[in-house]
Amino acid sequence: MAAAIRRLLRAGGRRGAALVAAAGGTGSQTLRLIYTTTAAWKKNVAASGPEKYTEAFIKKQIEEFNLGKRHLANMMGEDPETFTQEDIDRAIAYLFPSGLFDKRARPMMKHPTEIFPEQRKIQWGEDGRPFHFLFYTGKQSYYSLMHDTYEKLLNVQKHQDQLAAQDLPPQKEKKNLVGSRWLTKTELEEMLLEKLSDDDYSRFIQLLQKLVMMPCGNVEENYIKKFSREISVQLQKVVIEPLKYDEQGVAFSTGEGGRKTSRATVTVYDNGTGKITVNGIDVLHYFPVLQDREQLLFPFQFLDRVGKHDMVCTVSGGGRSSQAGAIRLASAKALRSFVTEKEVEFMRQAGLLTVDPRVKERKKPGQEGARRKFTWKKR
């Protein structure tokens, strides 16, 4: 009987079939086969919810990480006790070199707390009742946060009413939000450990902005700072050279630029007629292609200064297209001395002050070109 059961289980599979033994008659035993389809089994697994990372699982992963770190330190000839995460990243990049552009796709070795997402603790007691009164809203942390923020707003309003009752002017202080930003939707979801819709996020940000714009909003300054982040300075402020003057008293400014292997140096003169020379040759003869001339004149067109300046260019290396791009960058840098800081910011946002990093992609071995493959022939 046992051998027959084992054969039947092997035939039905662990997921597809189950055996139930029921007593019947005197000493007789009847076997009844209950079959469950694979689709129903998958449905039951999906109903169980997302995978949960238990404390035992995380503890095991941490032990394996520490063991792997010691092995990696020994391989690199370092002390395992002083082997930091930076040393791990450097060792992984050395042992497993990768040319993948996205760093997230490259091999990595991080602490389990950084890999596995943080999860909420149990939300209900042994009797099955939830701890939080907003549990059945489905977003208890979000609605609790909205309640707290609105309570802060009411407190500020109450403080303003008390000042008005005492005939005291409200403490109006300009809210300086320059250099900071609100939490993004993803950051807020990580804080609350809940998924939010775009409408939920916008409602919360609007409530925060309303709190900030109140005359006495500085009372809850510490609360507001919890949901704002400082913007890191990406670029240092560029010092713009002042205008120089030649022997005739004409103002001029110089600039340098590059594109691929081309390098250009330009001198832009004020009160000109729009004359442009490149290596001593008129621009119409040096750049016969219209597209190159448009590229070169774009900074003047952007600032509405076409025909107001003369420009002398010296360029070397590369072809005509890359030389036009190098002159464009150099002339844009030189024009900064003639315009206001606001116009310089507009130029930066338009990309006129940014070096074009594009270059020709190298040919790959085993291929006809950078991307092109050899024609495949069956015979």
Short mmCIF file of C-alpha atoms in Angstrom, two decimals:
data_model
loop_
_atom_site.label_atom_id
_atom_site.label_comp_id
_atom_site.label_asym_id
_atom_site.label_seq_id
_atom_site.Cartn_x
_atom_site.Cartn_y
_atom_site.Cartn_z
CA MET A 1 0.00 0.00 0.00
CA ALA A 2 2.78 2.45 0.93
CA ALA A 3 4.59 1.72 -2.34
CA ALA A 4 1.41 2.43 -4.30
CA ILE A 5 0.94 5.74 -2.47
CA ARG A 6 4.51 6.77 -3.28
CA ARG A 7 3.99 5.92 -6.96
CA LEU A 8 0.77 7.90 -7.00
CA LEU A 9 2.41 10.92 -5.38
CA ARG A 10 5.24 10.81 -7.88
CA ALA A 11 2.73 10.70 -10.73
CA GLY A 12 0.59 13.55 -9.40
CA GLY A 13 3.42 15.74 -8.11
CA ARG A 14 3.67 17.50 -4.83
CA ARG A 15 1.64 20.47 -5.98
CA GLY A 16 -1.00 18.72 -8.04
CA ALA A 17 -2.37 16.02 -5.80
CA ALA A 18 -2.88 15.10 -2.15
CA LEU A 19 -4.04 11.88 -0.49
CA VAL A 20 -6.59 11.67 2.27
CA ALA A 21 -7.04 8.47 4.32
CA ALA A 22 -10.51 7.86 5.75
CA ALA A 23 -11.63 5.03 7.98
CA GLY A 24 -14.41 2.90 6.63
CA GLY A 25 -15.84 -0.49 7.65
CA THR A 26 -14.04 -2.93 9.88
CA GLY A 27 -10.32 -2.53 9.38
CA SER A 28 -10.81 -1.38 5.81
CA GLN A 29 -9.15 1.78 4.56
CA THR A 30 -10.22 3.80 1.55
CA LEU A 31 -7.93 6.15 -0.29
CA ARG A 32 -9.51 9.26 -1.79
CA LEU A 33 -7.56 11.43 -4.20
CA ILE A 34 -8.11 15.20 -4.04
CA TYR A 35 -6.69 16.90 -7.14
CA THR A 36 -5.80 20.58 -7.19
CA THR A 37 -4.98 22.28 -10.46
CA THR A 38 -1.77 24.23 -10.90
CA ALA A 39 -3.73 27.44 -11.55
CA ALA A 40 -5.57 27.11 -8.25
CA TRP A 41 -2.32 26.42 -6.46
CA LYS A 42 -0.75 29.58 -7.93
CA LYS A 43 -3.84 31.55 -6.94
CA ASN A 44 -3.50 30.40 -3.35
CA VAL A 45 0.18 31.35 -3.30
CA ALA A 46 -0.62 34.81 -4.67
CA ALA A 47 -3.33 35.27 -2.05
CA SER A 48 -0.78 34.72 0.69
CA GLY A 49 0.70 38.16 -0.10
CA PRO A 50 4.24 39.32 -0.90
CA GLU A 51 7.28 37.52 0.40
CA LYS A 52 8.11 38.39 4.00
CA TYR A 53 11.69 38.68 5.17
CA THR A 54 11.70 37.29 8.68
CA GLU A 55 14.21 38.22 11.36
CA ALA A 56 15.80 34.77 11.08
CA PHE A 57 16.24 35.25 7.32
CA ILE A 58 17.86 38.67 7.76
CA LYS A 59 20.08 37.33 10.54
CA LYS A 60 21.28 34.51 8.29
CA GLN A 61 21.98 36.94 5.47
CA ILE A 62 24.02 39.15 7.80
CA GLU A 63 26.09 36.17 8.91
CA GLU A 64 26.78 35.23 5.29
CA PHE A 65 27.70 38.84 4.49
CA ASN A 66 30.19 39.02 7.36
CA LEU A 67 31.72 35.69 6.30
CA GLY A 68 32.00 36.83 2.70
CA LYS A 69 33.56 40.11 3.80
CA ARG A 70 36.28 38.24 5.70
CA HIS A 71 37.02 36.05 2.67
CA LEU A 72 37.14 39.10 0.42
CA ALA A 73 39.49 40.93 2.80
CA ASN A 74 41.82 37.91 2.89
CA MET A 75 41.81 37.75 -0.91
CA MET A 76 42.79 41.42 -1.13
CA GLY A 77 45.42 41.10 1.62
CA GLU A 78 43.56 43.45 3.98
CA ASP A 79 42.59 43.25 7.64
CA PRO A 80 39.00 41.89 7.91
CA GLU A 81 38.35 43.95 11.05
CA THR A 82 39.06 47.27 9.31
CA PHE A 83 37.59 46.31 5.92
CA THR A 84 34.98 49.01 5.16
CA GLN A 85 32.19 49.17 2.60
CA GLU A 86 34.35 51.38 0.38
CA ASP A 87 37.03 48.68 0.41
CA ILE A 88 34.39 46.09 -0.52
CA ASP A 89 33.17 48.17 -3.47
CA ARG A 90 36.74 48.69 -4.65
CA ALA A 91 37.50 44.97 -4.37
CA ILE A 92 34.33 43.97 -6.23
CA ALA A 93 35.13 46.42 -9.04
CA TYR A 94 38.66 44.96 -9.26
CA LEU A 95 37.70 41.28 -9.14
CA PHE A 96 34.56 41.57 -11.30
CA PRO A 97 35.17 44.37 -13.83
CA SER A 98 31.99 45.35 -15.63
CA GLY A 99 31.35 47.75 -18.48
CA LEU A 100 27.62 48.06 -17.82
CA PHE A 101 26.55 51.70 -17.90
CA ASP A 102 23.98 51.46 -15.10
CA LYS A 103 25.79 50.96 -11.81
CA ARG A 104 22.80 49.11 -10.35
CA ALA A 105 23.34 46.33 -12.91
CA ARG A 106 26.97 45.81 -11.94
CA PRO A 107 28.11 43.20 -9.40
CA MET A 108 27.85 44.48 -5.85
CA MET A 109 28.11 43.32 -2.26
CA LYS A 110 26.07 45.36 0.21
CA HIS A 111 24.87 44.84 3.76
CA PRO A 112 21.50 43.01 3.88
CA THR A 113 19.87 46.01 5.55
CA GLU A 114 20.60 47.99 2.37
CA ILE A 115 19.41 45.26 0.00
CA PHE A 116 16.19 44.01 1.58
CA PRO A 117 13.46 46.63 2.10
CA GLU A 118 12.38 47.55 5.57
CA GLN A 119 9.04 46.05 6.55
CA ARG A 120 6.41 46.96 9.02
CA LYS A 121 5.92 45.11 12.24
CA ILE A 122 2.76 43.16 13.03
CA GLN A 123 -0.23 45.50 12.91
CA TRP A 124 -2.68 43.48 15.02
CA GLY A 125 -2.72 41.68 18.34
CA GLU A 126 -3.42 38.08 19.30
CA ASP A 127 -7.15 38.72 19.32
CA GLY A 128 -7.02 39.78 15.66
CA ARG A 129 -7.82 43.44 16.35
CA PRO A 130 -5.59 46.06 14.69
CA PHE A 131 -3.59 48.37 16.92
CA HIS A 132 -4.17 51.54 14.87
CA PHE A 133 -7.60 53.07 14.44
CA LEU A 134 -6.84 53.89 10.78
CA PHE A 135 -5.83 50.32 9.90
CA TYR A 136 -8.83 49.66 7.67
CA THR A 137 -8.17 52.74 5.51
CA GLY A 138 -5.41 50.73 3.85
CA LYS A 139 -2.93 53.62 4.31
CA GLN A 140 -2.82 54.14 8.03
CA SER A 141 0.61 55.80 8.07
CA TYR A 142 -0.35 58.26 5.32
CA TYR A 143 -3.66 59.30 6.88
CA SER A 144 -2.04 59.51 10.29
CA LEU A 145 0.55 61.84 8.81
CA MET A 146 -2.19 63.97 7.23
CA HIS A 147 -3.97 64.16 10.59
CA ASP A 148 -0.76 65.27 12.34
CA THR A 149 0.03 67.88 9.68
CA TYR A 150 -3.47 69.32 9.80
CA GLU A 151 -3.23 69.43 13.60
CA LYS A 152 -0.01 71.45 13.26
CA LEU A 153 -1.82 73.81 10.92
CA LEU A 154 -4.63 74.29 13.44
CA ASN A 155 -2.08 75.00 16.17
CA VAL A 156 -0.47 77.69 14.06
CA GLN A 157 -3.88 79.18 13.32
CA LYS A 158 -4.69 79.18 17.04
CA HIS A 159 -1.39 80.92 17.77
CA GLN A 160 -2.19 83.60 15.19
CA ASP A 161 -5.64 84.14 16.75
CA GLN A 162 -4.06 84.60 20.19
CA LEU A 163 -1.69 87.22 18.83
CA ALA A 164 -4.57 89.00 17.12
CA ALA A 165 -6.59 88.99 20.36
CA GLN A 166 -3.68 90.69 22.16
CA ASP A 167 -3.31 93.23 19.32
CA LEU A 168 0.15 91.89 18.57
CA PRO A 169 1.36 91.74 14.98
CA PRO A 170 2.05 88.24 13.67
CA GLN A 171 5.70 87.29 13.42
CA LYS A 172 6.04 87.51 9.70
CA GLU A 173 9.29 85.99 8.55
CA LYS A 174 10.11 85.30 4.96
CA LYS A 175 10.31 81.56 4.42
CA ASN A 176 13.55 80.96 2.57
CA LEU A 177 13.04 77.71 0.69
CA VAL A 178 15.87 78.35 -1.77
CA GLY A 179 18.35 75.49 -1.73
CA SER A 180 15.86 72.96 -0.41
CA ARG A 181 13.14 70.71 -1.76
CA TRP A 182 10.28 68.58 -0.52
CA LEU A 183 10.60 64.85 -0.21
CA THR A 184 9.92 63.04 -3.44
CA LYS A 185 7.10 60.54 -3.72
CA THR A 186 9.54 57.63 -3.51
CA GLU A 187 11.25 59.05 -0.41
CA LEU A 188 7.90 59.59 1.28
CA GLU A 189 6.86 56.02 0.49
CA GLU A 190 10.07 54.73 2.04
CA MET A 191 9.42 56.80 5.14
CA LEU A 192 5.83 55.59 5.53
CA LEU A 193 6.42 52.05 4.18
CA GLU A 194 3.28 52.45 2.07
CA LYS A 195 2.49 52.90 -1.60
CA LEU A 196 1.02 56.31 -2.43
CA SER A 197 -0.79 57.61 -5.48
CA ASP A 198 0.09 60.87 -7.18
CA ASP A 199 -3.02 62.50 -5.71
CA ASP A 200 -2.07 61.42 -2.18
CA TYR A 201 1.40 62.87 -2.59
CA SER A 202 0.16 66.16 -4.07
CA ARG A 203 -2.40 66.60 -1.27
CA PHE A 204 0.28 66.20 1.37
CA ILE A 205 2.66 68.65 -0.35
CA GLN A 206 -0.15 71.19 -0.72
CA LEU A 207 -0.89 70.91 2.99
CA LEU A 208 2.79 71.45 3.80
CA GLN A 209 2.98 74.48 1.53
CA LYS A 210 -0.10 75.93 3.17
CA LEU A 211 1.54 75.47 6.56
CA VAL A 212 4.74 77.14 5.35
CA MET A 213 2.97 80.17 3.88
CA MET A 214 1.11 81.00 7.07
CA PRO A 215 2.40 84.16 8.83
CA CYS A 216 3.38 82.20 11.95
CA GLY A 217 4.43 79.04 10.15
CA ASN A 218 7.91 79.26 11.70
CA VAL A 219 6.37 77.91 14.93
CA GLU A 220 6.40 74.44 13.35
CA GLU A 221 9.74 74.89 11.60
CA ASN A 222 11.21 71.68 13.05
CA TYR A 223 8.23 69.66 11.82
CA ILE A 224 8.51 71.13 8.32
CA LYS A 225 12.23 70.34 8.11
CA LYS A 226 11.45 66.62 8.51
CA PHE A 227 9.92 66.62 5.02
CA SER A 228 12.47 68.83 3.24
CA ARG A 229 15.95 68.07 2.01
CA GLU A 230 18.84 70.36 1.24
CA ILE A 231 19.83 70.47 -2.42
CA SER A 232 23.50 69.66 -2.77
CA VAL A 233 25.52 72.18 -4.72
CA GLN A 234 26.33 70.45 -8.00
CA LEU A 235 28.47 73.18 -9.50
CA GLN A 236 30.51 75.87 -7.87
CA LYS A 237 29.60 79.39 -8.84
CA VAL A 238 31.63 80.29 -11.91
CA VAL A 239 33.50 83.56 -11.66
CA ILE A 240 32.77 85.61 -14.80
CA GLU A 241 35.69 87.70 -15.93
CA PRO A 242 34.95 91.42 -16.31
CA LEU A 243 35.13 93.13 -19.68
CA LYS A 244 38.49 94.20 -21.00
CA TYR A 245 39.25 97.19 -23.21
CA ASP A 246 41.68 97.49 -26.10
CA GLU A 247 43.71 100.53 -27.17
CA GLN A 248 40.72 102.08 -28.94
CA GLY A 249 38.55 101.66 -25.82
CA VAL A 250 36.41 98.87 -27.33
CA ALA A 251 35.17 96.34 -24.78
CA PHE A 252 35.96 92.70 -25.48
CA SER A 253 35.85 89.32 -23.79
CA THR A 254 37.52 85.97 -24.51
CA GLY A 255 36.38 82.38 -24.12
CA GLU A 256 37.59 78.85 -24.78
CA GLY A 257 35.63 75.78 -25.82
CA GLY A 258 36.00 72.25 -27.09
CA ARG A 259 34.06 69.60 -28.99
CA LYS A 260 35.48 66.12 -29.69
CA THR A 261 39.12 66.84 -30.66
CA SER A 262 38.51 70.46 -31.68
CA ARG A 263 39.70 73.36 -29.52
CA ALA A 264 38.62 76.96 -30.06
CA THR A 265 39.53 80.36 -28.63
CA VAL A 266 37.31 83.36 -29.47
CA THR A 267 37.37 87.06 -28.79
CA VAL A 268 34.02 88.86 -28.86
CA TYR A 269 34.08 92.66 -29.36
CA ASP A 270 31.29 95.02 -28.36
CA ASN A 271 29.61 97.56 -30.71
CA GLY A 272 30.35 95.47 -33.78
CA THR A 273 28.58 94.82 -37.07
CA GLY A 274 28.34 91.03 -36.91
CA LYS A 275 31.62 90.30 -38.70
CA ILE A 276 33.04 86.86 -37.85
CA THR A 277 36.42 85.52 -38.94
CA VAL A 278 37.72 82.02 -38.33
CA ASN A 279 41.49 81.51 -38.59
CA GLY A 280 41.65 84.72 -40.64
CA ILE A 281 38.96 83.54 -43.10
CA ASP A 282 35.43 84.85 -43.37
CA VAL A 283 32.87 82.58 -41.74
CA LEU A 284 30.92 82.13 -45.01
CA HIS A 285 33.98 80.64 -46.69
CA TYR A 286 35.27 78.66 -43.71
CA PHE A 287 31.86 77.07 -42.95
CA PRO A 288 30.07 76.61 -46.29
CA VAL A 289 27.45 74.34 -44.69
CA LEU A 290 24.46 76.30 -43.35
CA GLN A 291 23.97 73.97 -40.39
CA ASP A 292 27.48 74.71 -39.08
CA ARG A 293 26.92 78.46 -39.31
CA GLU A 294 23.61 78.17 -37.47
CA GLN A 295 25.34 76.17 -34.75
CA LEU A 296 28.01 78.84 -34.42
CA LEU A 297 25.55 81.77 -34.26
CA PHE A 298 23.06 80.15 -31.89
CA PRO A 299 24.37 81.87 -28.68
CA PHE A 300 23.98 85.30 -30.35
CA GLN A 301 20.51 84.39 -31.59
CA PHE A 302 19.50 83.10 -28.14
CA LEU A 303 20.50 86.41 -26.51
CA ASP A 304 19.10 88.52 -29.38
CA ARG A 305 22.56 89.94 -30.10
CA VAL A 306 22.99 89.02 -33.76
CA GLY A 307 24.79 91.85 -35.55
CA LYS A 308 25.83 93.61 -32.33
CA HIS A 309 29.24 91.99 -31.88
CA ASP A 310 32.32 91.14 -33.90
CA MET A 311 34.10 87.86 -33.26
CA VAL A 312 37.59 86.60 -34.04
CA CYS A 313 38.02 82.82 -33.74
CA THR A 314 41.03 80.54 -33.65
CA VAL A 315 40.20 76.85 -33.97
CA SER A 316 42.21 73.68 -34.54
CA GLY A 317 41.65 69.93 -34.71
CA GLY A 318 38.63 67.88 -35.71
CA GLY A 319 36.28 68.49 -38.61
CA ARG A 320 34.05 71.38 -39.54
CA SER A 321 31.09 70.17 -37.47
CA SER A 322 33.09 69.72 -34.26
CA GLN A 323 34.89 73.03 -34.84
CA ALA A 324 31.51 74.80 -35.07
CA GLY A 325 30.49 73.20 -31.77
CA ALA A 326 33.75 74.28 -30.13
CA ILE A 327 33.29 77.88 -31.32
CA ARG A 328 29.69 77.86 -30.10
CA LEU A 329 30.77 76.91 -26.56
CA ALA A 330 33.64 79.41 -26.56
CA SER A 331 31.46 82.27 -27.82
CA ALA A 332 28.76 81.48 -25.23
CA LYS A 333 31.37 81.69 -22.45
CA ALA A 334 32.66 84.98 -23.83
CA LEU A 335 29.14 86.47 -24.03
CA ARG A 336 28.63 86.00 -20.29
CA SER A 337 30.58 89.21 -19.66
CA PHE A 338 28.07 91.24 -21.74
CA VAL A 339 24.82 90.01 -20.13
CA THR A 340 23.18 89.90 -16.71
CA GLU A 341 23.28 86.99 -14.25
CA LYS A 342 19.68 86.15 -15.09
CA GLU A 343 20.54 85.78 -18.78
CA VAL A 344 23.57 83.66 -17.83
CA GLU A 345 21.25 81.34 -15.92
CA PHE A 346 18.99 81.10 -18.98
CA MET A 347 22.03 80.19 -21.07
CA ARG A 348 23.00 77.49 -18.59
CA GLN A 349 19.50 76.02 -18.60
CA ALA A 350 19.51 76.02 -22.42
CA GLY A 351 22.75 74.00 -22.41
CA LEU A 352 24.90 76.70 -24.02
CA LEU A 353 27.53 76.51 -21.25
CA THR A 354 27.72 72.70 -21.12
CA VAL A 355 30.39 70.72 -22.95
CA ASP A 356 28.95 68.21 -25.43
CA PRO A 357 30.39 64.84 -24.28
CA ARG A 358 29.40 62.87 -27.38
CA VAL A 359 32.23 61.23 -29.32
CA LYS A 360 32.45 58.58 -31.99
CA GLU A 361 31.88 55.11 -30.57
CA ARG A 362 34.77 52.73 -31.07
CA LYS A 363 34.64 49.69 -33.32
CA LYS A 364 34.13 46.40 -31.46
CA PRO A 365 36.18 43.27 -32.11
CA GLY A 366 34.27 40.62 -34.02
CA GLN A 367 31.96 43.24 -35.53
CA GLU A 368 32.00 45.29 -38.69
CA GLY A 369 31.64 48.54 -36.79
CA ALA A 370 30.59 50.06 -33.48
CA ARG A 371 27.13 48.49 -33.67
CA ARG A 372 26.96 46.85 -37.09
CA LYS A 373 27.48 43.10 -37.23
CA PHE A 374 28.92 41.03 -40.05
CA THR A 375 26.38 39.64 -42.50
CA TRP A 376 25.38 36.14 -41.39
CA LYS A 377 25.64 33.48 -44.06
CA LYS A 378 24.36 29.99 -43.59
CA ARG A 379 26.84 28.50 -46.05
#
